[in-house]
XYZ file of C-alpha atoms in Angstrom:
488
model
C 10.158 -14.920 -0.166
C 8.051 -16.547 -3.428
C 4.777 -16.923 -1.674
C 5.796 -12.711 -1.511
C 5.455 -12.313 -5.305
C 2.572 -11.001 -7.995
C 1.345 -13.380 -9.631
C 2.627 -11.273 -12.560
C 5.611 -11.458 -11.665
C 5.036 -14.976 -10.170
C 4.301 -15.910 -13.855
C 7.144 -14.476 -15.674
C 9.321 -16.322 -13.718
C 7.815 -19.906 -14.643
C 7.563 -18.996 -17.817
C 11.681 -18.277 -17.885
C 11.558 -21.474 -15.909
C 13.088 -19.693 -12.859
C 11.661 -21.819 -10.215
C 8.422 -24.645 -10.678
C 5.100 -24.159 -9.679
C 6.337 -27.685 -7.345
C 8.892 -25.563 -5.404
C 6.598 -22.270 -5.479
C 3.368 -24.524 -4.444
C 5.648 -25.864 -1.524
C 7.196 -22.620 -0.400
C 3.714 -22.590 -0.249
C 2.149 -25.005 1.950
C 5.709 -23.607 3.895
C 4.899 -21.093 4.825
C 1.280 -22.060 5.513
C 2.570 -24.187 8.480
C 4.838 -21.438 9.259
C 2.607 -18.616 10.038
C -1.352 -20.841 10.096
C -1.237 -21.061 13.448
C -0.560 -17.777 14.699
C -3.048 -16.769 11.631
C -5.769 -19.263 11.618
C -7.219 -18.020 7.475
C -7.827 -21.788 6.795
C -10.401 -24.277 6.998
C -8.267 -26.772 5.713
C -5.098 -27.692 3.221
C -4.713 -30.003 1.438
C -0.953 -30.296 0.822
C -0.590 -33.701 -2.103
C -3.783 -32.965 -4.180
C -1.920 -28.856 -3.812
C 1.429 -30.635 -4.989
C -0.292 -32.860 -7.373
C -1.690 -30.052 -9.150
C 1.840 -28.021 -9.925
C 3.425 -31.278 -10.994
C 0.848 -31.485 -13.716
C 1.268 -28.091 -13.973
C 5.220 -28.329 -14.641
C 4.091 -31.334 -17.142
C 2.149 -28.665 -18.846
C 4.947 -25.958 -19.107
C 7.675 -28.806 -20.334
C 5.283 -29.701 -23.004
C 5.292 -26.265 -24.303
C 0.949 -26.665 -23.371
C 1.349 -23.652 -20.253
C -2.513 -21.974 -20.512
C -1.314 -18.406 -19.124
C -0.028 -16.589 -16.088
C -1.866 -18.591 -13.651
C -1.092 -22.331 -14.501
C 0.379 -23.204 -11.936
C -0.274 -21.148 -9.096
C -2.034 -21.371 -5.994
C -5.467 -19.497 -5.758
C -6.742 -20.178 -2.163
C -10.771 -20.651 -1.852
C -13.623 -19.035 1.189
C -14.747 -22.029 2.075
C -18.265 -21.373 0.383
C -17.130 -21.939 -3.173
C -17.660 -26.024 -3.928
C -13.902 -27.831 -4.938
C -15.455 -31.462 -5.084
C -13.827 -33.690 -3.054
C -12.982 -31.162 -0.443
C -14.379 -29.516 2.527
C -17.683 -27.356 2.271
C -18.230 -25.588 5.088
C -19.557 -22.690 4.989
C -17.131 -21.589 8.675
C -20.696 -23.631 9.553
C -21.002 -26.552 12.182
C -24.424 -26.998 10.004
C -21.847 -28.734 7.026
C -18.999 -29.067 9.335
C -18.640 -33.701 7.819
C -20.155 -31.365 4.307
C -17.490 -32.406 1.059
C -18.894 -31.194 -2.391
C -19.235 -33.853 -4.623
C -18.732 -31.042 -7.867
C -16.836 -27.530 -8.124
C -18.374 -24.336 -8.680
C -17.656 -22.249 -12.005
C -15.213 -20.205 -11.546
C -13.405 -23.759 -10.126
C -13.382 -25.156 -13.914
C -12.649 -21.932 -14.969
C -8.993 -21.449 -12.303
C -8.539 -25.104 -13.291
C -9.228 -24.687 -17.272
C -6.334 -21.520 -16.609
C -4.104 -23.955 -14.915
C -4.346 -22.447 -11.300
C -3.686 -24.510 -7.954
C -6.796 -24.787 -5.926
C -4.903 -24.779 -3.032
C -6.594 -24.824 0.696
C -9.578 -23.745 1.688
C -9.592 -20.478 3.465
C -12.505 -19.118 6.691
C -15.448 -16.978 6.784
C -18.006 -15.895 8.976
C -20.334 -18.453 8.978
C -22.348 -18.479 5.605
C -20.624 -14.990 4.815
C -23.188 -13.676 7.483
C -20.316 -10.889 9.305
C -18.114 -7.824 9.151
C -14.894 -9.636 10.839
C -14.300 -13.204 10.915
C -15.624 -13.823 14.237
C -18.314 -15.872 13.864
C -16.743 -18.845 12.163
C -17.673 -22.468 14.593
C -13.754 -22.637 13.582
C -12.110 -19.722 15.369
C -11.851 -16.752 14.339
C -8.591 -15.554 11.195
C -5.621 -12.613 12.979
C -5.341 -10.022 10.616
C -1.193 -10.373 10.092
C -0.184 -7.019 10.670
C -1.918 -7.248 14.264
C -2.613 -10.628 15.562
C -5.036 -9.005 17.896
C -7.316 -7.884 15.410
C -9.896 -9.122 13.210
C -8.917 -9.091 9.978
C -13.096 -8.078 8.943
C -15.114 -10.331 6.996
C -16.432 -11.964 6.117
C -13.611 -12.875 3.279
C -10.719 -12.480 6.524
C -9.039 -16.043 6.275
C -9.454 -15.474 1.539
C -8.062 -11.764 3.236
C -5.913 -12.226 5.685
C -4.059 -15.499 3.268
C -3.090 -13.197 0.759
C -1.301 -10.567 3.455
C 0.585 -13.228 4.812
C 1.924 -15.298 1.770
C -0.603 -18.068 2.501
C -1.450 -17.572 -1.000
C -0.583 -15.663 -4.289
C -4.057 -14.613 -4.750
C -7.897 -15.770 -3.814
C -11.485 -15.718 -4.074
C -13.982 -14.825 -1.968
C -17.255 -13.356 -2.057
C -18.869 -10.394 -0.966
C -22.637 -9.627 -0.220
C -22.397 -5.960 1.540
C -18.591 -5.491 0.940
C -16.668 -8.765 1.953
C -14.372 -8.508 -0.085
C -13.273 -4.626 -0.240
C -13.876 -4.271 3.778
C -11.356 -7.657 4.956
C -9.389 -6.655 1.837
C -9.217 -2.863 3.085
C -8.286 -3.848 6.644
C -5.389 -6.420 5.145
C -3.831 -3.919 2.859
C -4.172 -5.751 -0.283
C -6.820 -5.618 -3.548
C -9.753 -6.945 -3.545
C -12.954 -6.090 -6.102
C -16.311 -7.140 -6.286
C -17.324 -7.688 -9.867
C -20.675 -6.194 -11.145
C -23.369 -8.980 -10.323
C -24.258 -11.272 -12.684
C -20.037 -11.221 -14.516
C -18.896 -13.786 -13.188
C -21.327 -16.818 -12.179
C -22.669 -17.977 -8.909
C -22.566 -21.461 -9.918
C -21.058 -23.624 -7.026
C -21.737 -19.988 -3.952
C -23.587 -21.627 -1.138
C -25.741 -19.413 -1.062
C -26.546 -16.256 1.697
C -28.386 -13.262 -0.418
C -29.125 -14.842 -3.965
C -29.698 -11.098 -4.544
C -25.933 -9.279 -3.515
C -24.029 -12.149 -3.397
C -21.249 -11.741 -6.301
C -17.622 -14.336 -6.609
C -14.878 -12.228 -6.598
C -10.649 -12.442 -6.650
C -8.490 -10.922 -3.655
C -4.910 -10.039 -5.106
C -2.364 -8.143 -3.472
C -2.343 -5.609 -7.004
C -5.285 -4.685 -9.631
C -3.305 -6.102 -12.757
C -3.690 -9.373 -10.323
C -6.939 -9.003 -9.400
C -7.312 -8.351 -13.686
C -5.650 -11.613 -14.088
C -7.339 -13.648 -11.532
C -11.224 -11.761 -13.307
C -10.228 -12.605 -16.902
C -10.425 -16.531 -15.559
C -13.620 -15.978 -13.841
C -15.541 -13.950 -15.502
C -18.584 -14.835 -18.355
C -21.460 -16.234 -18.987
C -22.423 -19.568 -17.175
C -26.086 -21.122 -18.457
C -25.301 -23.014 -15.140
C -26.202 -19.528 -13.201
C -29.839 -18.574 -14.531
C -28.457 -14.691 -13.594
C -25.451 -14.534 -15.664
C -24.954 -11.842 -17.933
C -23.504 -12.583 -21.614
C -21.804 -9.941 -22.162
C -18.094 -10.206 -23.915
C -15.271 -9.719 -20.997
C -12.554 -7.815 -22.889
C -9.189 -8.323 -21.730
C -8.727 -7.417 -18.785
C -4.918 -7.416 -18.344
C -3.949 -5.258 -21.230
C -6.367 -2.776 -20.643
C -4.174 -1.510 -18.190
C -0.838 -1.378 -20.013
C -2.695 -0.283 -23.590
C -4.945 2.823 -24.008
C -5.776 4.563 -26.359
C -5.148 7.933 -25.667
C -8.279 9.927 -24.020
C -10.091 13.749 -25.350
C -11.466 14.559 -21.956
C -9.685 13.478 -18.886
C -11.364 11.091 -16.081
C -13.797 12.298 -13.463
C -14.204 11.145 -10.012
C -17.135 12.014 -8.066
C -16.673 12.638 -3.977
C -20.345 11.605 -2.041
C -20.506 14.334 0.780
C -22.189 11.344 2.477
C -19.750 9.030 2.665
C -17.580 11.977 4.227
C -19.096 12.875 7.460
C -19.992 11.938 11.402
C -17.962 8.379 12.436
C -15.219 7.973 9.734
C -11.446 8.292 11.125
C -9.510 11.375 10.745
C -6.537 8.912 9.193
C -8.465 7.163 7.473
C -10.006 10.812 6.244
C -7.170 11.965 5.187
C -5.670 8.539 3.483
C -8.456 9.402 1.193
C -7.823 13.159 0.865
C -4.095 12.310 -0.200
C -5.199 9.607 -3.285
C -7.853 12.543 -4.094
C -4.458 15.068 -4.292
C -2.981 12.545 -7.072
C -5.462 11.995 -9.163
C -5.837 15.915 -10.102
C -2.541 15.686 -9.934
C -2.988 12.858 -12.455
C -5.874 14.812 -14.796
C -8.099 13.149 -13.374
C -11.036 16.593 -13.180
C -13.029 15.776 -8.592
C -16.619 17.039 -8.619
C -18.859 17.517 -5.700
C -21.303 14.755 -5.949
C -25.191 13.592 -3.726
C -26.422 10.143 -3.483
C -28.961 10.487 -0.567
C -30.708 7.719 -0.534
C -27.259 6.269 1.494
C -28.674 6.900 4.594
C -31.115 3.753 4.115
C -28.815 1.699 2.334
C -28.468 -0.440 6.219
C -31.806 0.032 6.654
C -32.372 -2.162 3.289
C -30.082 -4.283 2.796
C -30.021 -6.023 6.577
C -33.925 -6.781 4.842
C -33.071 -7.757 2.051
C -30.076 -10.293 3.417
C -31.762 -11.382 5.805
C -34.744 -12.335 4.273
C -33.133 -14.442 1.538
C -30.452 -15.720 3.393
C -34.180 -16.853 5.727
C -35.234 -19.205 2.387
C -31.650 -20.117 1.289
C -31.037 -21.748 4.020
C -34.553 -23.175 5.106
C -32.537 -26.293 2.590
C -30.366 -26.877 5.527
C -32.514 -29.267 8.081
C -31.189 -32.101 8.795
C -32.381 -33.692 5.725
C -31.212 -33.627 2.317
C -27.808 -33.134 3.745
C -25.164 -32.081 6.536
C -25.626 -32.091 10.421
C -28.442 -33.968 11.692
C -29.191 -34.304 15.493
C -28.786 -37.195 17.276
C -31.111 -36.243 19.950
C -33.663 -36.446 17.290
C -36.839 -38.624 17.855
C -39.197 -37.269 15.613
C -39.480 -35.658 11.600
C -40.331 -32.305 14.063
C -37.540 -33.040 16.189
C -34.914 -33.655 13.387
C -35.443 -30.188 11.736
C -35.231 -27.922 14.848
C -32.806 -29.368 16.289
C -30.522 -29.887 13.450
C -31.036 -26.359 13.264
C -30.707 -25.250 17.190
C -27.182 -26.802 16.988
C -26.088 -25.802 13.415
C -26.294 -22.761 13.067
C -24.195 -20.079 15.014
C -26.306 -16.653 16.446
C -24.777 -14.558 14.505
C -27.421 -16.282 11.679
C -30.187 -17.224 13.721
C -29.984 -13.877 14.126
C -30.227 -13.118 10.369
C -32.592 -16.078 10.214
C -35.311 -15.295 12.268
C -35.482 -11.692 10.868
C -35.515 -12.490 7.404
C -38.678 -14.752 8.438
C -40.316 -11.682 10.506
C -39.998 -9.650 7.401
C -41.303 -11.842 4.967
C -44.369 -13.276 7.188
C -47.495 -12.710 6.278
C -48.620 -8.631 7.364
C -45.611 -7.481 7.237
C -44.496 -8.225 4.065
C -45.560 -4.813 3.080
C -43.541 -2.979 5.484
C -41.212 -3.783 5.552
C -39.550 -5.854 2.422
C -41.806 -4.070 -0.324
C -40.726 -1.636 1.028
C -37.595 -2.182 0.939
C -37.192 -3.176 -1.889
C -38.580 0.739 -2.817
C -35.443 2.359 -2.094
C -32.718 -0.178 -3.315
C -34.364 1.182 -6.062
C -34.345 4.858 -5.415
C -31.133 3.785 -4.051
C -29.542 2.320 -7.541
C -31.186 5.642 -8.965
C -29.199 7.565 -7.497
C -26.412 6.409 -8.330
C -27.242 6.023 -12.463
C -27.188 10.560 -11.719
C -24.410 10.475 -10.291
C -22.863 7.849 -13.111
C -24.212 10.228 -15.182
C -21.640 12.973 -14.038
C -18.424 11.349 -13.339
C -16.530 8.428 -14.251
C -16.529 6.123 -11.215
C -16.999 7.755 -7.058
C -14.698 7.505 -4.427
C -14.597 7.118 -1.090
C -13.173 4.632 2.011
C -13.468 1.751 1.772
C -14.276 1.388 5.517
C -15.432 4.345 8.315
C -11.931 3.167 10.164
C -9.458 -0.082 10.257
C -9.435 -3.095 11.399
C -10.627 -3.323 15.284
C -9.620 -4.943 18.013
C -11.306 -8.603 18.296
C -14.178 -8.903 19.998
C -14.175 -5.099 20.448
C -17.860 -4.673 19.224
C -19.191 -7.908 20.530
C -21.157 -5.838 22.895
C -21.888 -3.400 19.830
C -24.722 -4.876 16.774
C -24.745 -1.744 15.335
C -21.294 -0.396 15.422
C -20.218 -3.191 13.682
C -22.465 -3.381 10.886
C -22.009 0.129 10.176
C -18.541 -0.788 9.637
C -19.856 -2.331 5.490
C -21.933 1.667 5.582
C -19.394 2.633 3.002
C -19.837 -0.646 0.791
C -23.087 -1.945 0.918
C -24.584 0.753 -1.536
C -22.633 -1.276 -4.609
C -24.215 -4.380 -3.478
C -28.360 -3.258 -3.491
C -26.913 -1.157 -7.459
C -24.832 -4.380 -8.126
C -22.260 -2.638 -8.688
C -18.905 -3.205 -9.721
C -16.565 -2.341 -6.542
C -12.992 -2.524 -6.046
C -10.307 -1.351 -2.119
C -6.704 -1.137 -2.204
C -4.215 0.343 -0.187
C -3.618 4.086 -0.067
C -1.364 4.437 3.413
C -1.134 3.454 6.869
C -2.294 4.565 10.836
C -0.243 5.570 13.083
C -1.356 1.902 14.267
C 0.330 0.403 11.155
C -2.834 -0.743 10.168
C -3.694 -0.632 6.262
C -6.216 2.035 5.082
C -8.915 0.947 2.274
C -9.651 3.399 -1.017
C -12.858 2.097 -2.364
C -13.847 3.283 -5.940
C -16.917 2.524 -7.610
C -17.908 2.026 -10.803
C -21.067 1.442 -13.747
C -22.117 -1.644 -14.100
C -19.673 -4.039 -17.386
C -16.880 -1.450 -16.985
C -14.876 -2.462 -14.959
C -11.538 -2.305 -17.280
C -12.317 1.619 -16.328
C -12.203 1.190 -12.613
C -8.564 -1.077 -12.851
C -6.970 1.598 -14.624
C -8.194 4.264 -12.252
C -7.437 1.874 -9.127
C -3.968 1.247 -11.152
C -3.499 5.034 -11.887
C -3.488 5.444 -7.760
C -1.535 2.534 -7.568
C 1.659 2.935 -10.010
C 2.951 5.333 -8.185
C 2.528 3.401 -4.270
C 3.787 0.811 -3.167
C 1.528 0.204 -0.464
C 0.891 -2.794 -2.751
C 4.684 -3.946 -1.337
C 4.775 -3.866 2.720
C 3.623 -6.201 3.963
C 3.282 -7.611 7.664
C 6.027 -8.278 10.461
C 4.887 -12.429 10.449
């Protein structure tokens, strides 16, 4: 089945003319039609538009102008990233009828690489959540067990790759929203260094934390997608001017090292709350790295216990500011029941936002309010600096940090509906990378006794995605987790 093959494999097949982009795209459309009623990974898709892009790719290839490994490959897009003429709902009622008049920079770059822009993928409303249960358009199911969540907020992006509804996808990661669903769905997800990938065209949740990144079957596919979207963008003031290396070539052609790589195990990540099956799988991954000659060191990230508190103060403060623009005046939903200007603001936002978004706006507005700014927001920013310094000290000793991606495996739908703190804690191992602006990758490292995927997380130094991908590839190359597919 072509929809279960990798980008690298399909790029080779397209180059050899063993299949066409139209055939591949039609296979993705057929697969989506077959499994989507059960998985519900998408908010919408446009088959005619995707096939038109595929025909253009085939014509380029026939003329000898193929643009590289992504040319003709269908890539799904999280529905908070702008695509010209397509819905941009962020899975919220307040943007339900909105269509983007422009492409995000990552979309422009995928088009330049020849990718087929395919479908809009479900998410927790405005990327606020860890289960994709907070979408205004329904909950996405985990393809490995349809009674469980796919993680969030990029749950649709992860589920689509796992189910074969897209060959690769883009998600966004504010506190683990790529890595956590990747772990739950048994795929690979990368949160790049803050500033490596442009955020222009991303519906902002928390601007100092958000980052767009790829979800794919393998580390090599992640390298291919990252190659296409990384690099400076003058349209994003937080985009860094830094040379983009050839990530894919670096996986297969490495100069010999004079010294072994060092991996750090943070003691704070292996304590109370970690599922024994997850801990055992990560332990086996550590043992694998030892066999490869890596040196393992125990390290400490002493301010880890404050990550969740700092994250919720910083993220909610920024979301209350970013979402203030959605007021019924400029674009999106406007309440038909409004009778005056104040009514437009209050009723539009009351009708348009879901409970989780309202909860975070209220909390963010409170921590920014007069009299509480110094007590909460300013103090949180100071602790954020301490968290960043913890990582800086750790990277003086090690090349990368190895941890579980999540304390447990995918949980049942509705399991945490009345215990939000337990739900928020599911991101406890991923939040630190966002607060510190670091790159992080999650890849499969085993399955539980219930046949649910387990994710391994690797955290790297800023802008050293090449090292991070090489270390991840060293594990993946000796295991076949990426070849296991859900039985749908």
